[in-house]
């Protein structure tokens, strides 16, 4: 069980890295980062198409990464 979880964690980490690197940048420079963050916070900037799918997949892989890491560190390592 420990080895299977460790392999799943490695696959999930690679998938998350690939998804993050494939996403397009939302803005350029410091001023764009500040205003882009505010627009995203208040919902003015909506992701469409492939960007939305990759964003949701990144969230799923991040949650799975957290769960697998917790499982490996606290439950299976006793």
mmCIF file with all atom_site columns, C-alpha atoms in Angstrom:
data_model
loop_
_atom_site.group_PDB
_atom_site.id
_atom_site.type_symbol
_atom_site.label_atom_id
_atom_site.label_alt_id
_atom_site.label_comp_id
_atom_site.label_asym_id
_atom_site.label_entity_id
_atom_site.label_seq_id
_atom_site.pdbx_PDB_ins_code
_atom_site.Cartn_x
_atom_site.Cartn_y
_atom_site.Cartn_z
_atom_site.occupancy
_atom_site.B_iso_or_equiv
_atom_site.pdbx_formal_charge
_atom_site.auth_seq_id
_atom_site.auth_comp_id
_atom_site.auth_asym_id
_atom_site.auth_atom_id
_atom_site.pdbx_PDB_model_num
ATOM 1  C CA . UNK A 1 1  ? 0.000   0.000  0.000   1.00 0.00 ? 1  UNK A CA 1
ATOM 2  C CA . UNK A 1 2  ? 2.851   2.369  0.824   1.00 0.00 ? 2  UNK A CA 1
ATOM 3  C CA . UNK A 1 3  ? 4.564   1.792  -2.550  1.00 0.00 ? 3  UNK A CA 1
ATOM 4  C CA . UNK A 1 4  ? 1.340   2.248  -4.519  1.00 0.00 ? 4  UNK A CA 1
ATOM 5  C CA . UNK A 1 5  ? 0.617   5.526  -2.744  1.00 0.00 ? 5  UNK A CA 1
ATOM 6  C CA . UNK A 1 6  ? 4.169   6.713  -3.327  1.00 0.00 ? 6  UNK A CA 1
ATOM 7  C CA . UNK A 1 7  ? 3.920   5.962  -7.062  1.00 0.00 ? 7  UNK A CA 1
ATOM 8  C CA . UNK A 1 8  ? 0.570   7.771  -7.262  1.00 0.00 ? 8  UNK A CA 1
ATOM 9  C CA . UNK A 1 9  ? 2.127   10.755 -5.489  1.00 0.00 ? 9  UNK A CA 1
ATOM 10 C CA . UNK A 1 10 ? 4.994   10.886 -7.999  1.00 0.00 ? 10 UNK A CA 1
ATOM 11 C CA . UNK A 1 11 ? 2.597   10.682 -10.961 1.00 0.00 ? 11 UNK A CA 1
ATOM 12 C CA . UNK A 1 12 ? 0.396   13.383 -9.435  1.00 0.00 ? 12 UNK A CA 1
ATOM 13 C CA . UNK A 1 13 ? 3.386   15.669 -8.834  1.00 0.00 ? 13 UNK A CA 1
ATOM 14 C CA . UNK A 1 14 ? 4.548   15.314 -12.442 1.00 0.00 ? 14 UNK A CA 1
ATOM 15 C CA . UNK A 1 15 ? 1.017   15.955 -13.726 1.00 0.00 ? 15 UNK A CA 1
ATOM 16 C CA . UNK A 1 16 ? 0.686   19.065 -11.572 1.00 0.00 ? 16 UNK A CA 1
ATOM 17 C CA . UNK A 1 17 ? 4.029   20.429 -12.786 1.00 0.00 ? 17 UNK A CA 1
ATOM 18 C CA . UNK A 1 18 ? 3.037   19.860 -16.419 1.00 0.00 ? 18 UNK A CA 1
ATOM 19 C CA . UNK A 1 19 ? -0.364  21.504 -15.925 1.00 0.00 ? 19 UNK A CA 1
ATOM 20 C CA . UNK A 1 20 ? 1.132   24.575 -14.270 1.00 0.00 ? 20 UNK A CA 1
ATOM 21 C CA . UNK A 1 21 ? 3.776   24.977 -16.980 1.00 0.00 ? 21 UNK A CA 1
ATOM 22 C CA . UNK A 1 22 ? 1.222   24.632 -19.791 1.00 0.00 ? 22 UNK A CA 1
ATOM 23 C CA . UNK A 1 23 ? -1.052  27.379 -18.458 1.00 0.00 ? 23 UNK A CA 1
ATOM 24 C CA . UNK A 1 24 ? -0.792  30.772 -20.062 1.00 0.00 ? 24 UNK A CA 1
ATOM 25 C CA . UNK A 1 25 ? 0.222   33.780 -17.988 1.00 0.00 ? 25 UNK A CA 1
ATOM 26 C CA . UNK A 1 26 ? -2.567  36.133 -16.941 1.00 0.00 ? 26 UNK A CA 1
ATOM 27 C CA . UNK A 1 27 ? -0.523  39.329 -17.021 1.00 0.00 ? 27 UNK A CA 1
ATOM 28 C CA . UNK A 1 28 ? 2.990   40.682 -17.399 1.00 0.00 ? 28 UNK A CA 1
ATOM 29 C CA . UNK A 1 29 ? 4.936   42.810 -14.975 1.00 0.00 ? 29 UNK A CA 1
ATOM 30 C CA . UNK A 1 30 ? 4.259   43.989 -11.448 1.00 0.00 ? 30 UNK A CA 1
ATOM 31 C CA . UNK A 1 31 ? 1.374   46.312 -12.297 1.00 0.00 ? 31 UNK A CA 1
ATOM 32 C CA . UNK A 1 32 ? -0.346  43.589 -14.269 1.00 0.00 ? 32 UNK A CA 1
ATOM 33 C CA . UNK A 1 33 ? 0.084   41.159 -11.413 1.00 0.00 ? 33 UNK A CA 1
ATOM 34 C CA . UNK A 1 34 ? -1.577  43.526 -8.961  1.00 0.00 ? 34 UNK A CA 1
ATOM 35 C CA . UNK A 1 35 ? -4.512  44.487 -11.171 1.00 0.00 ? 35 UNK A CA 1
ATOM 36 C CA . UNK A 1 36 ? -4.895  40.959 -12.523 1.00 0.00 ? 36 UNK A CA 1
ATOM 37 C CA . UNK A 1 37 ? -5.170  39.583 -9.015  1.00 0.00 ? 37 UNK A CA 1
ATOM 38 C CA . UNK A 1 38 ? -7.850  42.114 -8.114  1.00 0.00 ? 38 UNK A CA 1
ATOM 39 C CA . UNK A 1 39 ? -9.836  41.350 -11.251 1.00 0.00 ? 39 UNK A CA 1
ATOM 40 C CA . UNK A 1 40 ? -9.657  37.633 -10.614 1.00 0.00 ? 40 UNK A CA 1
ATOM 41 C CA . UNK A 1 41 ? -10.666 38.133 -6.979  1.00 0.00 ? 41 UNK A CA 1
ATOM 42 C CA . UNK A 1 42 ? -13.795 40.042 -7.901  1.00 0.00 ? 42 UNK A CA 1
ATOM 43 C CA . UNK A 1 43 ? -14.707 37.771 -10.807 1.00 0.00 ? 43 UNK A CA 1
ATOM 44 C CA . UNK A 1 44 ? -14.234 40.176 -13.715 1.00 0.00 ? 44 UNK A CA 1
ATOM 45 C CA . UNK A 1 45 ? -11.826 37.887 -15.501 1.00 0.00 ? 45 UNK A CA 1
ATOM 46 C CA . UNK A 1 46 ? -13.414 34.610 -16.564 1.00 0.00 ? 46 UNK A CA 1
ATOM 47 C CA . UNK A 1 47 ? -11.346 31.733 -17.916 1.00 0.00 ? 47 UNK A CA 1
ATOM 48 C CA . UNK A 1 48 ? -12.695 30.032 -21.019 1.00 0.00 ? 48 UNK A CA 1
ATOM 49 C CA . UNK A 1 49 ? -11.956 26.902 -22.964 1.00 0.00 ? 49 UNK A CA 1
ATOM 50 C CA . UNK A 1 50 ? -8.721  25.044 -22.407 1.00 0.00 ? 50 UNK A CA 1
ATOM 51 C CA . UNK A 1 51 ? -7.516  27.480 -19.738 1.00 0.00 ? 51 UNK A CA 1
ATOM 52 C CA . UNK A 1 52 ? -10.565 26.725 -17.594 1.00 0.00 ? 52 UNK A CA 1
ATOM 53 C CA . UNK A 1 53 ? -10.072 22.984 -17.954 1.00 0.00 ? 53 UNK A CA 1
ATOM 54 C CA . UNK A 1 54 ? -6.393  23.239 -17.062 1.00 0.00 ? 54 UNK A CA 1
ATOM 55 C CA . UNK A 1 55 ? -7.191  25.474 -14.090 1.00 0.00 ? 55 UNK A CA 1
ATOM 56 C CA . UNK A 1 56 ? -9.699  22.965 -12.716 1.00 0.00 ? 56 UNK A CA 1
ATOM 57 C CA . UNK A 1 57 ? -7.337  20.053 -13.373 1.00 0.00 ? 57 UNK A CA 1
ATOM 58 C CA . UNK A 1 58 ? -4.594  21.885 -11.476 1.00 0.00 ? 58 UNK A CA 1
ATOM 59 C CA . UNK A 1 59 ? -6.910  22.307 -8.503  1.00 0.00 ? 59 UNK A CA 1
ATOM 60 C CA . UNK A 1 60 ? -7.790  18.599 -8.583  1.00 0.00 ? 60 UNK A CA 1
ATOM 61 C CA . UNK A 1 61 ? -4.146  17.527 -8.763  1.00 0.00 ? 61 UNK A CA 1
ATOM 62 C CA . UNK A 1 62 ? -3.219  19.911 -5.930  1.00 0.00 ? 62 UNK A CA 1
ATOM 63 C CA . UNK A 1 63 ? -5.931  18.504 -3.660  1.00 0.00 ? 63 UNK A CA 1
ATOM 64 C CA . UNK A 1 64 ? -4.927  14.950 -4.581  1.00 0.00 ? 64 UNK A CA 1
ATOM 65 C CA . UNK A 1 65 ? -1.295  15.836 -3.852  1.00 0.00 ? 65 UNK A CA 1
ATOM 66 C CA . UNK A 1 66 ? -2.243  17.123 -0.401  1.00 0.00 ? 66 UNK A CA 1
ATOM 67 C CA . UNK A 1 67 ? -4.346  14.050 0.401   1.00 0.00 ? 67 UNK A CA 1
ATOM 68 C CA . UNK A 1 68 ? -1.678  11.592 -0.772  1.00 0.00 ? 68 UNK A CA 1
ATOM 69 C CA . UNK A 1 69 ? 1.052   13.440 1.129   1.00 0.00 ? 69 UNK A CA 1
ATOM 70 C CA . UNK A 1 70 ? -1.037  13.423 4.296   1.00 0.00 ? 70 UNK A CA 1
ATOM 71 C CA . UNK A 1 71 ? -1.803  9.743  3.801   1.00 0.00 ? 71 UNK A CA 1
ATOM 72 C CA . UNK A 1 72 ? 1.863   8.881  3.347   1.00 0.00 ? 72 UNK A CA 1
ATOM 73 C CA . UNK A 1 73 ? 3.143   11.034 6.177   1.00 0.00 ? 73 UNK A CA 1
ATOM 74 C CA . UNK A 1 74 ? 0.664   10.369 8.947   1.00 0.00 ? 74 UNK A CA 1
ATOM 75 C CA . UNK A 1 75 ? -1.329  7.219  8.249   1.00 0.00 ? 75 UNK A CA 1
ATOM 76 C CA . UNK A 1 76 ? 0.870   4.784  6.335   1.00 0.00 ? 76 UNK A CA 1
ATOM 77 C CA . UNK A 1 77 ? 4.124   5.692  8.056   1.00 0.00 ? 77 UNK A CA 1
ATOM 78 C CA . UNK A 1 78 ? 3.193   4.267  11.469  1.00 0.00 ? 78 UNK A CA 1
#
